[in-house]
mmCIF file of C-alpha atoms and ligand atoms in Angstrom:
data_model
loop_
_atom_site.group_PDB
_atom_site.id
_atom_site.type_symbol
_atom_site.label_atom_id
_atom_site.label_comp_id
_atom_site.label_asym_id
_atom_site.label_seq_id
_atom_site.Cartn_x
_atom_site.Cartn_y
_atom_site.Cartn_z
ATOM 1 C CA UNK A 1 115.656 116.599 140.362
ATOM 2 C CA UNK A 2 115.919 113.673 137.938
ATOM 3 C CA UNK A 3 118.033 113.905 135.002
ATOM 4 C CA UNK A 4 116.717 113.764 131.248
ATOM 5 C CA UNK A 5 118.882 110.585 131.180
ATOM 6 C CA UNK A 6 118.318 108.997 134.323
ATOM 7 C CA UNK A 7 114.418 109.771 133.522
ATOM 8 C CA UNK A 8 114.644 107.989 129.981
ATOM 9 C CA UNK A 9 116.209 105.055 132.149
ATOM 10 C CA UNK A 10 112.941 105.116 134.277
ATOM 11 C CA UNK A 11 110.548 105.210 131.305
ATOM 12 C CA UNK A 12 112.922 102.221 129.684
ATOM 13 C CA UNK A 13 113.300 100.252 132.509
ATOM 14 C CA UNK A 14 109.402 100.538 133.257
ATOM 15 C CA UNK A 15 109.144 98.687 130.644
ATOM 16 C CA UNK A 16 110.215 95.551 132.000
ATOM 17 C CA UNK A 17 106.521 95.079 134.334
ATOM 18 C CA UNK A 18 104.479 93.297 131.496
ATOM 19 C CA UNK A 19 101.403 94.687 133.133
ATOM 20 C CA UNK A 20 102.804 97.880 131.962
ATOM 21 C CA UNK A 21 103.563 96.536 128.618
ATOM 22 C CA UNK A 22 100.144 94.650 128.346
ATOM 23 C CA UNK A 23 98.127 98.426 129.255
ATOM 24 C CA UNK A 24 100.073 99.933 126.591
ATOM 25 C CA UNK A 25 99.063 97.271 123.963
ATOM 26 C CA UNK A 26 95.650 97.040 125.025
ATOM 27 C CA UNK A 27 95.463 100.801 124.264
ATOM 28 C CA UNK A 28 97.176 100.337 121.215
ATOM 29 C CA UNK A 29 95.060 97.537 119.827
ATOM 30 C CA UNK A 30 91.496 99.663 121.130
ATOM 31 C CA UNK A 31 92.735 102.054 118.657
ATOM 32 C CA UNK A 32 93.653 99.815 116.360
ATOM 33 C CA UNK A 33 90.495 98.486 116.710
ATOM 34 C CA UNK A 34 88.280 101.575 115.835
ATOM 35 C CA UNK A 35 89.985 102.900 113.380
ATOM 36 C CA UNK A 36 89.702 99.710 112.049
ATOM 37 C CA UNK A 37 85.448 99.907 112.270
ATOM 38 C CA UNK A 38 85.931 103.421 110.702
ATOM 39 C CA UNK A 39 87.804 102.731 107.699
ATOM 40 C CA UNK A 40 89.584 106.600 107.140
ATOM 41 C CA UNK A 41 90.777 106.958 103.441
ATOM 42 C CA UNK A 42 94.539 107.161 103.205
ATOM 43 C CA UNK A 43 96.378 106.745 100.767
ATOM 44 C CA UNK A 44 99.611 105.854 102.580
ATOM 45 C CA UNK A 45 101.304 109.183 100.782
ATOM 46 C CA UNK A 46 103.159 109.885 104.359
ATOM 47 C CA UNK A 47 102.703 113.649 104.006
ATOM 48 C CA UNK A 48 101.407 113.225 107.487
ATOM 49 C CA UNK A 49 105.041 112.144 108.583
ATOM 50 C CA UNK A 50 106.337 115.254 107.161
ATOM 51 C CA UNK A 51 105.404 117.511 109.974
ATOM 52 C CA UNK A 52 106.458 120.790 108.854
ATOM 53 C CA UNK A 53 104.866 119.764 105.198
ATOM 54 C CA UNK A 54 101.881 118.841 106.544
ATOM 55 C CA UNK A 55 101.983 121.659 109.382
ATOM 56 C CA UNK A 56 101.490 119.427 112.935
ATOM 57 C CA UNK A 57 103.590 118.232 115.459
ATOM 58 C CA UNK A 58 103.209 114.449 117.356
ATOM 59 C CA UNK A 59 103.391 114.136 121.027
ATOM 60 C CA UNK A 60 103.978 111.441 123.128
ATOM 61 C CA UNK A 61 104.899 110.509 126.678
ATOM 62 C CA UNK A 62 107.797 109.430 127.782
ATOM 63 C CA UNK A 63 106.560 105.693 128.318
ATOM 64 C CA UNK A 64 105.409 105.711 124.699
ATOM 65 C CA UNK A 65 108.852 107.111 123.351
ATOM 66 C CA UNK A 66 110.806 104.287 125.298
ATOM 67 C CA UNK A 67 108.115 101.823 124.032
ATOM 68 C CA UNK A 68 108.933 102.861 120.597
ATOM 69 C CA UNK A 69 112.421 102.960 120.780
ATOM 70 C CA UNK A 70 112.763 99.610 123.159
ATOM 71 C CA UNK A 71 110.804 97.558 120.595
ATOM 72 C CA UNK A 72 112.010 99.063 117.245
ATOM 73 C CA UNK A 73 113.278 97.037 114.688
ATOM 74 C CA UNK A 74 116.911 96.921 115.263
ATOM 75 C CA UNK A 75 118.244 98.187 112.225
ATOM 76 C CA UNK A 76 115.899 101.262 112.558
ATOM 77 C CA UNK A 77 118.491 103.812 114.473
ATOM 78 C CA UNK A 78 117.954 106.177 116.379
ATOM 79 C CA UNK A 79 120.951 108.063 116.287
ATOM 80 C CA UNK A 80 121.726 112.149 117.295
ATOM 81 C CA UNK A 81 122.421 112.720 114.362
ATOM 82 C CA UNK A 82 119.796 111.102 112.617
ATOM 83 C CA UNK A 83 117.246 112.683 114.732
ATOM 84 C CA UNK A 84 119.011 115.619 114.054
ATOM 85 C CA UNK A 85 118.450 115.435 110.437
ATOM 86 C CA UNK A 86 115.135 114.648 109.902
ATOM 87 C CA UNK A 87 114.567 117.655 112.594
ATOM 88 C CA UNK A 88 116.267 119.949 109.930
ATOM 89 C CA UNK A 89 114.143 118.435 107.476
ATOM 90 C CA UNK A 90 110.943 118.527 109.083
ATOM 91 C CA UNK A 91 110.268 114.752 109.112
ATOM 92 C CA UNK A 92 110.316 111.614 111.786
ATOM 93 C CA UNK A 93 113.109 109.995 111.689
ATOM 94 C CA UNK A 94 111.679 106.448 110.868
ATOM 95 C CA UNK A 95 109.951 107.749 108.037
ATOM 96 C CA UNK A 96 111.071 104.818 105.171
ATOM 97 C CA UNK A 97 110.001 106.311 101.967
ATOM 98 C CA UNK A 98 106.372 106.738 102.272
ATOM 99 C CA UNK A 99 106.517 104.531 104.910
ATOM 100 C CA UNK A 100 106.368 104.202 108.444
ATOM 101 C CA UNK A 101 109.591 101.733 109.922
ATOM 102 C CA UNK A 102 108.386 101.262 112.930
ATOM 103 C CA UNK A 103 104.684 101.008 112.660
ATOM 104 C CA UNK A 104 103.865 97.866 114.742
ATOM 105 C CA UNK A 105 104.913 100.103 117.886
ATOM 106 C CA UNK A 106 104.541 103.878 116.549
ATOM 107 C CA UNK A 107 103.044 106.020 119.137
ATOM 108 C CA UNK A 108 99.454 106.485 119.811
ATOM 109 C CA UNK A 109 99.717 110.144 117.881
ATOM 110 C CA UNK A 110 100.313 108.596 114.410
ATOM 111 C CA UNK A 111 97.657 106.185 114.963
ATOM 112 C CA UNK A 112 95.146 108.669 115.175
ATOM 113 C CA UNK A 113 96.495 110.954 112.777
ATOM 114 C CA UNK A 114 94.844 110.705 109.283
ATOM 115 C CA UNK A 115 94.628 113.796 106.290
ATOM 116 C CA UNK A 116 90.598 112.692 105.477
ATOM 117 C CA UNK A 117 88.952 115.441 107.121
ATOM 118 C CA UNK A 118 86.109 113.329 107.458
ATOM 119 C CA UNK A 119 87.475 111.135 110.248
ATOM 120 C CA UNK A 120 88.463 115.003 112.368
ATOM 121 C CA UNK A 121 85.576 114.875 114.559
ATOM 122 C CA UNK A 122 86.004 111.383 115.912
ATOM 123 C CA UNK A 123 90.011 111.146 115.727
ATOM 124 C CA UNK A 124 90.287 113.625 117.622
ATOM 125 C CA UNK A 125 87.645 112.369 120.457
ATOM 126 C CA UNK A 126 89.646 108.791 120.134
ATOM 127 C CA UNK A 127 92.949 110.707 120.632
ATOM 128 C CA UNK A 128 91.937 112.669 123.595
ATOM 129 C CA UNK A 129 90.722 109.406 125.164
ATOM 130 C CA UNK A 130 93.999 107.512 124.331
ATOM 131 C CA UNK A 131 96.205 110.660 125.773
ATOM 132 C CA UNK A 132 93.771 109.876 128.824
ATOM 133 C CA UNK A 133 94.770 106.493 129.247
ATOM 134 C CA UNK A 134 98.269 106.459 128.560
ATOM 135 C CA UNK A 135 98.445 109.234 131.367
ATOM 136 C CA UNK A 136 96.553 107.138 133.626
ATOM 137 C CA UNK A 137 99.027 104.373 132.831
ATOM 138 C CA UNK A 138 102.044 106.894 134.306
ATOM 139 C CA UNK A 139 100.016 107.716 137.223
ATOM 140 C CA UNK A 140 99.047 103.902 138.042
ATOM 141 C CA UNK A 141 102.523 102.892 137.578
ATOM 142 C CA UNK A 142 104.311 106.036 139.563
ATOM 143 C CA UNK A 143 106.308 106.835 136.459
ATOM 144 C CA UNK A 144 106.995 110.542 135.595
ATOM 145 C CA UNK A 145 105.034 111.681 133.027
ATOM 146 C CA UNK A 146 106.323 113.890 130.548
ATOM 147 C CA UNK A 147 104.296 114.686 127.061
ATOM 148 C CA UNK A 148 106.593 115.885 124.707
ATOM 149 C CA UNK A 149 107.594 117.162 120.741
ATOM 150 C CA UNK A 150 108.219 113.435 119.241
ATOM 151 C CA UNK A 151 111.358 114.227 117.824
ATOM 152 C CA UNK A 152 112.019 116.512 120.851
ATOM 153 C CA UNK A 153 111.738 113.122 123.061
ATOM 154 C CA UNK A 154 113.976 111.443 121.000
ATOM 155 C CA UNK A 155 116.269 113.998 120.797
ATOM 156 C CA UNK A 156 116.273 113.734 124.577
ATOM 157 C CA UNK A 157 117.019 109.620 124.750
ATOM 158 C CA UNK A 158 119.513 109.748 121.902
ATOM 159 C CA UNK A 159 121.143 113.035 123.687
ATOM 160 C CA UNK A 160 121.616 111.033 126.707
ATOM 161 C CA UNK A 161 123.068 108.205 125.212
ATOM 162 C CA UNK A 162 120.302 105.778 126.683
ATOM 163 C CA UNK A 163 118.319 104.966 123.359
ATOM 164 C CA UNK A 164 121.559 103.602 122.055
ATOM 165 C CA UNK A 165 122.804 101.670 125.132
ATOM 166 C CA UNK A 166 122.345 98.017 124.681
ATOM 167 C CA UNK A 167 118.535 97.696 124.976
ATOM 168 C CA UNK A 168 116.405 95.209 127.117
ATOM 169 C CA UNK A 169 115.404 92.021 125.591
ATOM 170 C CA UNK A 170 113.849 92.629 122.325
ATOM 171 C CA UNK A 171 110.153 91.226 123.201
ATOM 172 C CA UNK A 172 108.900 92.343 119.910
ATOM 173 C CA UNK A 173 110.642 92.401 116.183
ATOM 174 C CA UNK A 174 108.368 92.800 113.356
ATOM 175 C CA UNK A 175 109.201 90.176 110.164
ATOM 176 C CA UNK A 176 108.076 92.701 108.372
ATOM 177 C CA UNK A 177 108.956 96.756 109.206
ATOM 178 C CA UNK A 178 107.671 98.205 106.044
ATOM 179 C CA UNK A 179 103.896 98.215 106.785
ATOM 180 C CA UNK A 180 101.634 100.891 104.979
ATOM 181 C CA UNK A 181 100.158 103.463 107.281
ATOM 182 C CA UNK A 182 97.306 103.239 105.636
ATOM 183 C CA UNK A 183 94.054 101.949 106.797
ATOM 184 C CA UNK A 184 92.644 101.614 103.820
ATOM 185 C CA UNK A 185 93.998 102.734 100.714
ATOM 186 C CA UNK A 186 92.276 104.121 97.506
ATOM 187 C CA UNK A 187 93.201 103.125 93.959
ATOM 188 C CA UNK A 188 93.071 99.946 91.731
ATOM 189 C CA UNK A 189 96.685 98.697 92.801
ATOM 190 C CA UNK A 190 96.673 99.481 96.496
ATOM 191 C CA UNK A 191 95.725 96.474 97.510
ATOM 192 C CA UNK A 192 94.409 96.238 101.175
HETATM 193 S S1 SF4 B 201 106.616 106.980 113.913
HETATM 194 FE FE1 SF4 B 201 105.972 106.236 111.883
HETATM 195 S S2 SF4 B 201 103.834 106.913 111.657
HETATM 196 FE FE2 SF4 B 201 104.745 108.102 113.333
HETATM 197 S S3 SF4 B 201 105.489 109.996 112.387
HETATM 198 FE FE3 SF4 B 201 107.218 108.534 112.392
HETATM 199 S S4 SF4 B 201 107.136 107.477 110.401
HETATM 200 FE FE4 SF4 B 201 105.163 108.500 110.732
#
């Protein structure tokens, strides 16, 4: 049986097919895409990052997780006890302020994730289509899927000692971390 940390090695080192890489984005940036043409209200207030506030949990695979944590702005850690911490709390652990830190490569879960009940019907119906594909992206690739607790998951790849190993070649790094969450945001000084 494989080991939690030989299996985050897996879902890390998967990562170096681009074809891989290239399915996740695509998935990424169709969500991106119709949120986009449905324009959700949020107000970027990140009570939806505050899980036990808010009352929900994010999942994600394991290819997502390693994803996240491969391509994360570098001075975002992802420390035990950090993880730890926000666990206690009830947050995510890249929560900035109101903010998301690592929202060019956050997980398809906190894409589709907004507080306008308005947008439940169709989220929801994007999500389950998304969890679809990101499965099918496992099973086309032979990598073992897991779907787990998000801070669970990290827990797991901090635990192991694998998120903080020197990490593959940083493809990505985003000039700027501290991106909204919001879509579109209400209010005369939100801006867009
Ligand atoms: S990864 Fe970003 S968007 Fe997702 S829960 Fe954490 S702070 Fe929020």
């Amino acid at each position: 049986m494989t080991s939690d940390a030989d299996l985050c090695r897996v879902w890390l080192e998967a990562l170096r097919d681009e074809r891989l890489v290239a399915e996740l984005g695509s998935i990424y940036a169709d969500i991106e895409s119709q949120v986009l043409d449905r324009e959700p209200v949020c107000t970027a207030s990140g009570r939806c990052c505050h899980f036990e506030r808010f009352g929900h949990r994010l999942y994600v695979t394991g290819l997502e997780a390693a994803y996240a944590l491969d391509r994360r702005p570098k001075s975002r850690s992802a420390e035990c006890a950090q993880i730890q911490n926000a666990s206690d709390a009830g947050t995510c652990p890249f929560q900035v302020g109101r903010l998301c830190g690592i929202h060019p490569v956050r997980p398809a879960g906190c894409r589709v994730f907004f507080c306008d009940d308005s947008a439940a019907l169709w989220v929801n119906a994007l999500a389950e289509v998304a969890c679809d594909r990101i499965k099918a992206v496992h099973d086309r690739f032979e990598i073992e899927y897991r779907y787990m607790e998000w801070r669970a998951m990290l827990g797991m790849f901090a635990q192991t000692g694998v998120a903080t190993e020197p990490k593959l070649p940083v493809v990505f790094e985003p000039a700027d971390p501290f991106v909204p969450l919001s879509v579109r945001r209400e209010g005369p000084s939100s801006g867009g």
